[in-house]
Amino acid sequence: MSDSVGSSVGPMTDAAADRSSGLPIAAVPRSGWHAATVVAARRETPNAARLELEVDGWPGNAAGQHLDVRLTAPDGYTATRSYSIASSGRGTRVTLAVDKLPDGEVSPFLVDEVREGDMLEVHGPLGAFFVWRPAAEHTPSDGVRPVQLIAGGSGVVPLYAIATAHAEADDPAPFRLLYSVRTPDDIYFADELAALAAASAPFEVDFIYTRRAPDGWPTGPGRIMRDALEAAVVPAAERPLVYVCGSTGFVERIADWLVEFGHDPRSIRTERYGGS
Amino acid sequence: MTHLDGNSLAGPLAEFFAFDVTMAVARCEGCGTTAELARAMVYPSGAGTVVRCSTCDRVLMTVVESEDRAWIRFTGVGAIEVRRVPEVVERPASPRASR
């Protein structure tokens, strides 16, 4: 046995570290390839579509997971892309909200071309890292911790799934969502987010508009700044679990600032979708 | 294209591994950092995918796929820690289970 192997004997993450992150290893359904039928396709925003899929054999999914969609051209060429799932729980219905990338191979098809009755190949559910589950489904070792969700653009999709799971479970953890979005017209799940804010599970939404703010908005449009971020998120002293999803640049800027504010890096979960 | 993170490995590697690779905790041979592979940086290209340590940027893994196989190299990973996870199994209710 070499030294490097010998030195790795024993747990690499100790139990205390796991307790400090408060994030249990999630039991998630096994992934596989499935045939999905589009049962509804409609505009979500001027640049995005919401797709409801009926997925044959889907084992259900945890809030925050994603799936891969594979398209196959008549000549056999395939393209596979990952999309976050906007829904969670048991059952075979899956909701996606897909942003159209200008040079994309898959998203323009999903946003502009897909119609009710079309079939897609999907692989999932995928990933147990960017997942939240209500306290009722596990025993938190250190009590109820608040949750801060931070979305950039279409990065709101898995966070919407998490917020919905929180409301459906009537989970007592205080939740806040900070949602950076280009304009009011680009908000995904606008009605649903308003309904979640009115539900009994504690949930607040804050918007940052980067291109155009609504009339009368107190601040002009622009990227979120460090001070505004610090003011809008659950303070580090309250030890929140933080989920950040958006473009790579957005996620890394936000995560670096959160660490500067004193948030435990292990309590910050990130998902980057690339892009600008 | 800009980089992604280890969450994006879940689909490609689920084809080959029986566990969720993104939750496996890997030790970087370069700097000793241990972190879930979901936290690593992922650089996809036409030739393959390079996975780098988010702390020191050292190459942890490379993944090259063809139509019928994959080459997965754990270049800079000392060891991975894989948790036993209770699997979610939908069992039909048996008469003995109901009280």
mmCIF file of C-alpha atoms in Angstrom:
data_model
loop_
_atom_site.group_PDB
_atom_site.id
_atom_site.type_symbol
_atom_site.label_atom_id
_atom_site.label_comp_id
_atom_site.label_asym_id
_atom_site.label_seq_id
_atom_site.Cartn_x
_atom_site.Cartn_y
_atom_site.Cartn_z
ATOM 1 C CA MET A 1 0.000 0.000 0.000
ATOM 2 C CA SER A 2 1.534 3.316 -0.973
ATOM 3 C CA ASP A 3 1.771 6.243 1.373
ATOM 4 C CA SER A 4 -0.757 8.213 -0.554
ATOM 5 C CA VAL A 5 -3.323 5.480 -0.181
ATOM 6 C CA GLY A 6 -2.396 4.926 3.458
ATOM 7 C CA SER A 7 -2.852 8.581 4.241
ATOM 8 C CA SER A 8 -6.341 8.520 2.818
ATOM 9 C CA VAL A 9 -7.614 5.877 5.213
ATOM 10 C CA GLY A 10 -10.296 7.327 7.435
ATOM 11 C CA PRO A 11 -13.072 9.693 6.655
ATOM 12 C CA MET A 12 -12.101 12.582 4.393
ATOM 13 C CA THR A 13 -14.982 14.670 5.590
ATOM 14 C CA ASP A 14 -15.410 14.318 9.306
ATOM 15 C CA ALA A 15 -18.808 14.156 10.879
ATOM 16 C CA ALA A 16 -18.446 17.636 12.330
ATOM 17 C CA ALA A 17 -17.877 19.097 8.896
ATOM 18 C CA ASP A 18 -20.999 17.392 7.679
ATOM 19 C CA ARG A 19 -22.934 18.710 10.611
ATOM 20 C CA SER A 20 -21.681 22.210 9.970
ATOM 21 C CA SER A 21 -22.842 22.052 6.394
ATOM 22 C CA GLY A 22 -26.120 20.564 7.588
ATOM 23 C CA LEU A 23 -26.464 18.882 4.263
ATOM 24 C CA PRO A 24 -27.318 15.229 4.493
ATOM 25 C CA ILE A 25 -26.226 12.859 1.800
ATOM 26 C CA ALA A 26 -29.451 12.784 -0.110
ATOM 27 C CA ALA A 27 -31.025 9.550 -1.139
ATOM 28 C CA VAL A 28 -32.115 10.236 -4.685
ATOM 29 C CA PRO A 29 -33.829 7.972 -7.172
ATOM 30 C CA ARG A 30 -31.583 6.052 -9.544
ATOM 31 C CA SER A 31 -31.063 7.697 -12.906
ATOM 32 C CA GLY A 32 -31.758 6.179 -16.288
ATOM 33 C CA TRP A 33 -32.767 7.015 -19.827
ATOM 34 C CA HIS A 34 -36.484 7.588 -20.343
ATOM 35 C CA ALA A 35 -38.849 8.459 -23.159
ATOM 36 C CA ALA A 36 -40.666 11.706 -22.432
ATOM 37 C CA THR A 37 -43.800 13.056 -24.082
ATOM 38 C CA VAL A 38 -44.327 16.802 -24.187
ATOM 39 C CA VAL A 39 -47.783 17.327 -22.699
ATOM 40 C CA ALA A 40 -47.655 21.124 -22.662
ATOM 41 C CA ALA A 41 -45.340 23.718 -24.181
ATOM 42 C CA ARG A 42 -45.789 27.422 -23.672
ATOM 43 C CA ARG A 43 -43.836 30.641 -23.423
ATOM 44 C CA GLU A 44 -42.450 31.349 -19.989
ATOM 45 C CA THR A 45 -40.792 34.644 -20.926
ATOM 46 C CA PRO A 46 -40.019 36.259 -24.320
ATOM 47 C CA ASN A 47 -36.838 34.139 -24.412
ATOM 48 C CA ALA A 48 -37.863 30.970 -22.617
ATOM 49 C CA ALA A 49 -40.377 28.146 -22.712
ATOM 50 C CA ARG A 50 -41.979 26.032 -20.024
ATOM 51 C CA LEU A 51 -42.304 22.358 -20.926
ATOM 52 C CA GLU A 52 -44.415 19.820 -19.081
ATOM 53 C CA LEU A 53 -43.190 16.302 -19.710
ATOM 54 C CA GLU A 54 -44.793 12.960 -19.025
ATOM 55 C CA VAL A 55 -41.777 10.713 -18.520
ATOM 56 C CA ASP A 56 -42.255 6.987 -18.886
ATOM 57 C CA GLY A 57 -40.758 5.208 -15.866
ATOM 58 C CA TRP A 58 -39.582 8.409 -14.153
ATOM 59 C CA PRO A 59 -38.742 7.504 -10.539
ATOM 60 C CA GLY A 60 -39.454 10.978 -9.166
ATOM 61 C CA ASN A 61 -36.773 13.487 -8.252
ATOM 62 C CA ALA A 62 -35.515 15.591 -5.377
ATOM 63 C CA ALA A 63 -35.822 19.382 -5.523
ATOM 64 C CA GLY A 64 -32.818 20.897 -7.308
ATOM 65 C CA GLN A 65 -31.874 17.932 -9.506
ATOM 66 C CA HIS A 66 -31.376 18.148 -13.261
ATOM 67 C CA LEU A 67 -31.761 15.953 -16.297
ATOM 68 C CA ASP A 68 -30.067 15.639 -19.650
ATOM 69 C CA VAL A 69 -32.053 15.963 -22.887
ATOM 70 C CA ARG A 70 -30.690 14.153 -25.942
ATOM 71 C CA LEU A 71 -31.775 15.119 -29.433
ATOM 72 C CA THR A 72 -30.935 12.862 -32.360
ATOM 73 C CA ALA A 73 -30.855 14.158 -35.925
ATOM 74 C CA PRO A 74 -31.996 11.962 -38.840
ATOM 75 C CA ASP A 75 -28.337 11.316 -39.709
ATOM 76 C CA GLY A 76 -27.657 9.998 -36.213
ATOM 77 C CA TYR A 77 -25.911 13.114 -34.878
ATOM 78 C CA THR A 78 -26.782 13.634 -31.242
ATOM 79 C CA ALA A 79 -26.620 16.634 -28.942
ATOM 80 C CA THR A 80 -27.114 16.376 -25.183
ATOM 81 C CA ARG A 81 -27.674 19.267 -22.788
ATOM 82 C CA SER A 82 -28.461 19.546 -19.086
ATOM 83 C CA TYR A 83 -31.579 21.290 -17.785
ATOM 84 C CA SER A 84 -32.624 21.893 -14.222
ATOM 85 C CA ILE A 85 -35.955 20.445 -13.165
ATOM 86 C CA ALA A 86 -38.522 22.957 -11.914
ATOM 87 C CA SER A 87 -40.608 20.277 -10.188
ATOM 88 C CA SER A 88 -39.918 17.618 -7.573
ATOM 89 C CA GLY A 89 -41.474 14.698 -5.787
ATOM 90 C CA ARG A 90 -42.908 11.410 -6.880
ATOM 91 C CA GLY A 91 -44.763 10.862 -10.080
ATOM 92 C CA THR A 92 -43.887 10.936 -13.753
ATOM 93 C CA ARG A 93 -44.657 14.592 -14.546
ATOM 94 C CA VAL A 94 -41.597 16.791 -14.923
ATOM 95 C CA THR A 95 -41.524 20.546 -15.533
ATOM 96 C CA LEU A 96 -38.649 22.269 -17.320
ATOM 97 C CA ALA A 97 -38.128 25.939 -18.081
ATOM 98 C CA VAL A 98 -35.606 26.416 -20.863
ATOM 99 C CA ASP A 99 -33.782 29.602 -21.799
ATOM 100 C CA LYS A 100 -32.968 30.022 -25.491
ATOM 101 C CA LEU A 101 -29.243 30.451 -26.084
ATOM 102 C CA PRO A 102 -28.586 32.351 -29.334
ATOM 103 C CA ASP A 103 -26.007 29.860 -30.620
ATOM 104 C CA GLY A 104 -27.475 26.835 -28.889
ATOM 105 C CA GLU A 105 -27.922 23.457 -30.575
ATOM 106 C CA VAL A 106 -30.670 22.203 -28.295
ATOM 107 C CA SER A 107 -32.352 25.140 -26.554
ATOM 108 C CA PRO A 108 -33.698 26.884 -29.714
ATOM 109 C CA PHE A 109 -35.418 23.626 -30.618
ATOM 110 C CA LEU A 110 -36.879 23.203 -27.129
ATOM 111 C CA VAL A 111 -38.039 26.825 -26.940
ATOM 112 C CA ASP A 112 -39.285 27.470 -30.487
ATOM 113 C CA GLU A 113 -40.009 24.122 -32.120
ATOM 114 C CA VAL A 114 -41.265 21.644 -29.571
ATOM 115 C CA ARG A 115 -45.000 21.020 -29.606
ATOM 116 C CA GLU A 116 -47.424 19.070 -27.492
ATOM 117 C CA GLY A 117 -47.117 15.391 -28.331
ATOM 118 C CA ASP A 118 -43.437 15.523 -29.319
ATOM 119 C CA MET A 119 -41.133 12.914 -27.819
ATOM 120 C CA LEU A 120 -37.771 13.604 -26.166
ATOM 121 C CA GLU A 121 -35.104 11.353 -24.687
ATOM 122 C CA VAL A 122 -34.229 12.330 -21.139
ATOM 123 C CA HIS A 123 -31.620 11.000 -18.720
ATOM 124 C CA GLY A 124 -32.195 11.525 -15.046
ATOM 125 C CA PRO A 125 -32.788 12.437 -12.369
ATOM 126 C CA LEU A 126 -29.198 13.610 -12.007
ATOM 127 C CA GLY A 127 -27.031 15.017 -9.238
ATOM 128 C CA ALA A 128 -27.492 14.800 -5.484
ATOM 129 C CA PHE A 129 -25.327 17.824 -4.665
ATOM 130 C CA PHE A 130 -27.534 20.772 -5.590
ATOM 131 C CA VAL A 131 -30.475 19.350 -3.675
ATOM 132 C CA TRP A 132 -32.549 20.535 -0.755
ATOM 133 C CA ARG A 133 -34.987 18.412 1.163
ATOM 134 C CA PRO A 134 -37.478 19.373 3.834
ATOM 135 C CA ALA A 135 -36.749 18.612 7.481
ATOM 136 C CA ALA A 136 -39.651 16.139 7.473
ATOM 137 C CA GLU A 137 -37.649 13.873 5.142
ATOM 138 C CA HIS A 138 -34.545 13.670 7.261
ATOM 139 C CA THR A 139 -33.439 14.551 10.760
ATOM 140 C CA PRO A 140 -31.358 17.709 10.701
ATOM 141 C CA SER A 141 -28.524 17.185 13.156
ATOM 142 C CA ASP A 142 -28.362 20.842 14.122
ATOM 143 C CA GLY A 143 -31.907 22.107 13.982
ATOM 144 C CA VAL A 144 -33.635 24.320 11.478
ATOM 145 C CA ARG A 145 -31.276 26.438 9.411
ATOM 146 C CA PRO A 146 -32.458 29.285 7.208
ATOM 147 C CA VAL A 147 -31.987 28.925 3.464
ATOM 148 C CA GLN A 148 -30.830 31.625 1.066
ATOM 149 C CA LEU A 149 -31.443 31.000 -2.620
ATOM 150 C CA ILE A 150 -29.607 33.186 -5.151
ATOM 151 C CA ALA A 151 -30.546 33.006 -8.824
ATOM 152 C CA GLY A 152 -29.068 34.593 -11.905
ATOM 153 C CA GLY A 153 -31.491 34.474 -14.851
ATOM 154 C CA SER A 154 -32.594 30.949 -15.723
ATOM 155 C CA GLY A 155 -30.618 29.754 -12.699
ATOM 156 C CA VAL A 156 -33.873 30.283 -10.838
ATOM 157 C CA VAL A 157 -35.288 26.988 -12.147
ATOM 158 C CA PRO A 158 -33.823 24.558 -9.562
ATOM 159 C CA LEU A 159 -34.294 27.188 -6.846
ATOM 160 C CA TYR A 160 -37.967 27.459 -7.753
ATOM 161 C CA ALA A 161 -38.191 23.663 -7.357
ATOM 162 C CA ILE A 162 -36.573 23.964 -3.923
ATOM 163 C CA ALA A 163 -38.868 26.821 -2.854
ATOM 164 C CA THR A 164 -41.906 24.847 -4.013
ATOM 165 C CA ALA A 165 -40.786 21.752 -2.087
ATOM 166 C CA HIS A 166 -40.357 23.963 0.982
ATOM 167 C CA ALA A 167 -43.902 25.318 0.634
ATOM 168 C CA GLU A 168 -45.452 21.929 -0.118
ATOM 169 C CA ALA A 169 -43.828 20.440 2.960
ATOM 170 C CA ASP A 170 -44.856 23.497 5.007
ATOM 171 C CA ASP A 171 -41.244 23.412 6.169
ATOM 172 C CA PRO A 172 -40.442 25.795 9.029
ATOM 173 C CA ALA A 173 -37.023 26.913 7.734
ATOM 174 C CA PRO A 174 -37.006 30.628 6.842
ATOM 175 C CA PHE A 175 -36.348 30.989 3.091
ATOM 176 C CA ARG A 176 -35.217 33.952 1.016
ATOM 177 C CA LEU A 177 -34.727 34.099 -2.729
ATOM 178 C CA LEU A 178 -32.589 36.786 -4.334
ATOM 179 C CA TYR A 179 -33.337 36.760 -8.051
ATOM 180 C CA SER A 180 -31.183 38.716 -10.495
ATOM 181 C CA VAL A 181 -33.076 39.127 -13.745
ATOM 182 C CA ARG A 182 -32.766 41.326 -16.837
ATOM 183 C CA THR A 183 -36.227 42.919 -16.820
ATOM 184 C CA PRO A 184 -39.598 42.306 -15.162
ATOM 185 C CA ASP A 185 -40.683 40.475 -18.339
ATOM 186 C CA ASP A 186 -37.880 37.953 -17.892
ATOM 187 C CA ILE A 187 -39.028 36.643 -14.521
ATOM 188 C CA TYR A 188 -39.654 32.900 -14.586
ATOM 189 C CA PHE A 189 -42.558 31.560 -12.505
ATOM 190 C CA ALA A 190 -43.651 35.106 -11.633
ATOM 191 C CA ASP A 191 -47.157 34.163 -10.472
ATOM 192 C CA GLU A 192 -45.936 31.064 -8.697
ATOM 193 C CA LEU A 193 -43.247 32.974 -6.811
ATOM 194 C CA ALA A 194 -45.842 35.493 -5.663
ATOM 195 C CA ALA A 195 -48.014 32.618 -4.457
ATOM 196 C CA LEU A 196 -45.084 31.048 -2.598
ATOM 197 C CA ALA A 197 -44.414 34.353 -0.849
ATOM 198 C CA ALA A 198 -48.028 34.322 0.348
ATOM 199 C CA ALA A 199 -47.959 30.660 1.476
ATOM 200 C CA SER A 200 -47.579 29.661 5.110
ATOM 201 C CA ALA A 201 -43.986 28.416 4.850
ATOM 202 C CA PRO A 202 -41.757 31.465 5.415
ATOM 203 C CA PHE A 203 -40.497 32.732 2.045
ATOM 204 C CA GLU A 204 -39.411 36.143 0.787
ATOM 205 C CA VAL A 205 -38.328 37.198 -2.706
ATOM 206 C CA ASP A 206 -36.015 40.078 -3.597
ATOM 207 C CA PHE A 207 -35.408 41.099 -7.203
ATOM 208 C CA ILE A 208 -32.380 42.743 -8.764
ATOM 209 C CA TYR A 209 -32.998 44.081 -12.295
ATOM 210 C CA THR A 210 -29.924 44.204 -14.490
ATOM 211 C CA ARG A 211 -31.293 45.865 -17.683
ATOM 212 C CA ARG A 212 -34.651 47.490 -16.922
ATOM 213 C CA ALA A 213 -36.365 47.955 -13.576
ATOM 214 C CA PRO A 214 -40.114 48.450 -13.081
ATOM 215 C CA ASP A 215 -41.380 52.033 -12.876
ATOM 216 C CA GLY A 216 -40.791 53.489 -9.462
ATOM 217 C CA TRP A 217 -38.193 50.876 -8.479
ATOM 218 C CA PRO A 218 -35.897 52.413 -5.853
ATOM 219 C CA THR A 219 -32.670 51.615 -7.675
ATOM 220 C CA GLY A 220 -31.702 51.797 -11.316
ATOM 221 C CA PRO A 221 -30.955 48.657 -13.278
ATOM 222 C CA GLY A 222 -27.528 47.127 -12.981
ATOM 223 C CA ARG A 223 -25.555 44.154 -11.826
ATOM 224 C CA ILE A 224 -25.757 43.322 -8.188
ATOM 225 C CA MET A 225 -23.061 45.042 -6.170
ATOM 226 C CA ARG A 226 -21.283 43.717 -3.126
ATOM 227 C CA ASP A 227 -23.107 45.904 -0.592
ATOM 228 C CA ALA A 228 -26.505 45.202 -2.107
ATOM 229 C CA LEU A 229 -25.804 41.484 -1.935
ATOM 230 C CA GLU A 230 -24.795 41.654 1.699
ATOM 231 C CA ALA A 231 -27.949 43.606 2.531
ATOM 232 C CA ALA A 232 -30.243 41.197 0.674
ATOM 233 C CA VAL A 233 -29.073 37.829 1.998
ATOM 234 C CA VAL A 234 -29.529 36.016 5.297
ATOM 235 C CA PRO A 235 -26.567 37.156 7.431
ATOM 236 C CA ALA A 236 -23.669 34.746 7.855
ATOM 237 C CA ALA A 237 -24.226 34.810 11.630
ATOM 238 C CA GLU A 238 -27.528 32.979 11.105
ATOM 239 C CA ARG A 239 -25.606 30.122 9.401
ATOM 240 C CA PRO A 240 -27.868 29.797 6.373
ATOM 241 C CA LEU A 241 -27.570 27.102 3.757
ATOM 242 C CA VAL A 242 -26.973 28.962 0.511
ATOM 243 C CA TYR A 243 -27.760 27.753 -2.999
ATOM 244 C CA VAL A 244 -26.430 29.804 -5.919
ATOM 245 C CA CYS A 245 -27.312 28.994 -9.531
ATOM 246 C CA GLY A 246 -26.671 31.030 -12.652
ATOM 247 C CA SER A 247 -24.045 31.733 -15.262
ATOM 248 C CA THR A 248 -20.499 30.818 -14.277
ATOM 249 C CA GLY A 249 -19.453 34.452 -13.882
ATOM 250 C CA PHE A 250 -22.482 35.276 -11.735
ATOM 251 C CA VAL A 251 -22.068 32.261 -9.475
ATOM 252 C CA GLU A 252 -18.366 32.829 -8.874
ATOM 253 C CA ARG A 253 -18.764 36.543 -8.151
ATOM 254 C CA ILE A 254 -21.564 35.864 -5.669
ATOM 255 C CA ALA A 255 -19.881 32.884 -3.990
ATOM 256 C CA ASP A 256 -16.612 34.785 -3.497
ATOM 257 C CA TRP A 257 -18.465 37.668 -1.865
ATOM 258 C CA LEU A 258 -20.441 35.345 0.390
ATOM 259 C CA VAL A 259 -17.201 33.839 1.691
ATOM 260 C CA GLU A 260 -15.898 37.369 2.314
ATOM 261 C CA PHE A 261 -19.073 38.078 4.300
ATOM 262 C CA GLY A 262 -18.194 35.148 6.547
ATOM 263 C CA HIS A 263 -20.382 32.400 5.111
ATOM 264 C CA ASP A 264 -18.941 28.913 5.545
ATOM 265 C CA PRO A 265 -17.844 27.724 2.092
ATOM 266 C CA ARG A 266 -19.161 24.259 2.940
ATOM 267 C CA SER A 267 -22.630 25.712 3.424
ATOM 268 C CA ILE A 268 -22.645 27.273 -0.042
ATOM 269 C CA ARG A 269 -23.773 25.030 -2.865
ATOM 270 C CA THR A 270 -23.234 26.265 -6.395
ATOM 271 C CA GLU A 271 -24.350 25.248 -9.853
ATOM 272 C CA ARG A 272 -22.852 26.974 -12.911
ATOM 273 C CA TYR A 273 -24.506 26.739 -16.291
ATOM 274 C CA GLY A 274 -21.674 28.379 -18.232
ATOM 275 C CA GLY A 275 -22.816 31.166 -20.524
ATOM 276 C CA SER A 276 -21.863 34.789 -20.324
ATOM 277 C CA MET B 1 -17.142 28.332 -23.895
ATOM 278 C CA THR B 2 -16.631 29.134 -20.257
ATOM 279 C CA HIS B 3 -16.197 26.403 -17.674
ATOM 280 C CA LEU B 4 -18.887 24.564 -15.772
ATOM 281 C CA ASP B 5 -18.749 22.696 -12.478
ATOM 282 C CA GLY B 6 -18.838 19.099 -11.372
ATOM 283 C CA ASN B 7 -22.636 18.978 -11.294
ATOM 284 C CA SER B 8 -22.391 18.619 -15.068
ATOM 285 C CA LEU B 9 -20.570 15.288 -14.670
ATOM 286 C CA ALA B 10 -23.650 13.612 -13.200
ATOM 287 C CA GLY B 11 -25.201 12.608 -16.513
ATOM 288 C CA PRO B 12 -22.122 11.555 -18.475
ATOM 289 C CA LEU B 13 -20.676 9.527 -15.596
ATOM 290 C CA ALA B 14 -23.984 7.962 -14.522
ATOM 291 C CA GLU B 15 -23.616 5.885 -17.661
ATOM 292 C CA PHE B 16 -20.555 4.179 -16.158
ATOM 293 C CA PHE B 17 -20.719 4.401 -12.362
ATOM 294 C CA ALA B 18 -23.327 2.906 -10.063
ATOM 295 C CA PHE B 19 -23.024 5.803 -7.615
ATOM 296 C CA ASP B 20 -23.519 9.535 -8.048
ATOM 297 C CA VAL B 21 -19.984 10.644 -8.843
ATOM 298 C CA THR B 22 -20.794 14.286 -8.105
ATOM 299 C CA MET B 23 -21.249 13.484 -4.396
ATOM 300 C CA ALA B 24 -17.991 11.512 -4.182
ATOM 301 C CA VAL B 25 -15.455 13.439 -2.109
ATOM 302 C CA ALA B 26 -12.119 13.585 -3.906
ATOM 303 C CA ARG B 27 -8.744 14.516 -2.465
ATOM 304 C CA CYS B 28 -6.607 16.650 -4.766
ATOM 305 C CA GLU B 29 -3.079 15.244 -5.017
ATOM 306 C CA GLY B 30 -1.808 18.756 -5.603
ATOM 307 C CA CYS B 31 -3.039 20.739 -2.618
ATOM 308 C CA GLY B 32 -4.760 18.139 -0.471
ATOM 309 C CA THR B 33 -8.165 19.793 -0.660
ATOM 310 C CA THR B 34 -11.033 17.382 -0.230
ATOM 311 C CA ALA B 35 -14.332 18.338 -1.800
ATOM 312 C CA GLU B 36 -17.291 16.800 -3.531
ATOM 313 C CA LEU B 37 -16.602 16.440 -7.254
ATOM 314 C CA ALA B 38 -19.663 18.659 -7.765
ATOM 315 C CA ARG B 39 -17.480 21.503 -6.466
ATOM 316 C CA ALA B 40 -14.717 20.928 -9.047
ATOM 317 C CA MET B 41 -14.302 23.071 -12.170
ATOM 318 C CA VAL B 42 -15.173 21.372 -15.438
ATOM 319 C CA TYR B 43 -13.766 22.403 -18.827
ATOM 320 C CA PRO B 44 -15.579 20.681 -21.689
ATOM 321 C CA SER B 45 -14.139 20.609 -25.202
ATOM 322 C CA GLY B 46 -14.554 18.623 -28.361
ATOM 323 C CA ALA B 47 -11.670 16.385 -27.347
ATOM 324 C CA GLY B 48 -12.963 15.606 -23.898
ATOM 325 C CA THR B 49 -13.603 17.023 -20.469
ATOM 326 C CA VAL B 50 -10.986 18.210 -17.997
ATOM 327 C CA VAL B 51 -11.913 18.388 -14.309
ATOM 328 C CA ARG B 52 -9.792 20.698 -12.166
ATOM 329 C CA CYS B 53 -9.441 21.322 -8.442
ATOM 330 C CA SER B 54 -11.362 24.472 -7.494
ATOM 331 C CA THR B 55 -8.617 25.435 -5.037
ATOM 332 C CA CYS B 56 -5.330 24.905 -6.931
ATOM 333 C CA ASP B 57 -6.509 24.300 -10.512
ATOM 334 C CA ARG B 58 -4.631 20.997 -10.799
ATOM 335 C CA VAL B 59 -6.183 18.429 -13.137
ATOM 336 C CA LEU B 60 -8.199 15.938 -11.088
ATOM 337 C CA MET B 61 -9.790 13.913 -13.872
ATOM 338 C CA THR B 62 -10.159 13.686 -17.606
ATOM 339 C CA VAL B 63 -13.088 12.123 -19.411
ATOM 340 C CA VAL B 64 -12.964 11.206 -23.077
ATOM 341 C CA GLU B 65 -16.033 9.621 -24.610
ATOM 342 C CA SER B 66 -16.622 7.869 -27.878
ATOM 343 C CA GLU B 67 -19.789 6.317 -29.157
ATOM 344 C CA ASP B 68 -19.270 2.979 -27.440
ATOM 345 C CA ARG B 69 -16.872 3.626 -24.536
ATOM 346 C CA ALA B 70 -15.236 6.174 -22.293
ATOM 347 C CA TRP B 71 -11.735 6.744 -20.958
ATOM 348 C CA ILE B 72 -11.879 8.120 -17.441
ATOM 349 C CA ARG B 73 -8.553 9.064 -15.925
ATOM 350 C CA PHE B 74 -8.220 10.037 -12.267
ATOM 351 C CA THR B 75 -5.020 11.952 -12.918
ATOM 352 C CA GLY B 76 -4.751 14.026 -9.784
ATOM 353 C CA VAL B 77 -7.104 12.346 -7.346
ATOM 354 C CA GLY B 78 -5.542 10.589 -4.361
ATOM 355 C CA ALA B 79 -8.696 8.821 -3.305
ATOM 356 C CA ILE B 80 -12.421 9.279 -3.444
ATOM 357 C CA GLU B 81 -14.809 8.775 -0.584
ATOM 358 C CA VAL B 82 -18.136 7.319 -1.583
ATOM 359 C CA ARG B 83 -20.976 7.206 0.891
ATOM 360 C CA ARG B 84 -23.366 4.336 1.154
ATOM 361 C CA VAL B 85 -26.681 5.969 0.458
ATOM 362 C CA PRO B 86 -29.993 4.371 1.303
ATOM 363 C CA GLU B 87 -31.602 3.981 -2.057
ATOM 364 C CA VAL B 88 -35.087 5.244 -2.672
ATOM 365 C CA VAL B 89 -37.056 2.133 -3.515
ATOM 366 C CA GLU B 90 -40.751 2.116 -4.165
ATOM 367 C CA ARG B 91 -41.937 -1.117 -2.576
ATOM 368 C CA PRO B 92 -45.442 -2.378 -3.026
ATOM 369 C CA ALA B 93 -47.166 -2.430 0.339
ATOM 370 C CA SER B 94 -47.034 -5.944 1.699
ATOM 371 C CA PRO B 95 -49.714 -7.270 4.047
ATOM 372 C CA ARG B 96 -47.131 -7.835 6.771
ATOM 373 C CA ALA B 97 -45.948 -4.249 6.574
ATOM 374 C CA SER B 98 -49.379 -2.832 7.240
ATOM 375 C CA ARG B 99 -50.307 -2.757 10.855
#
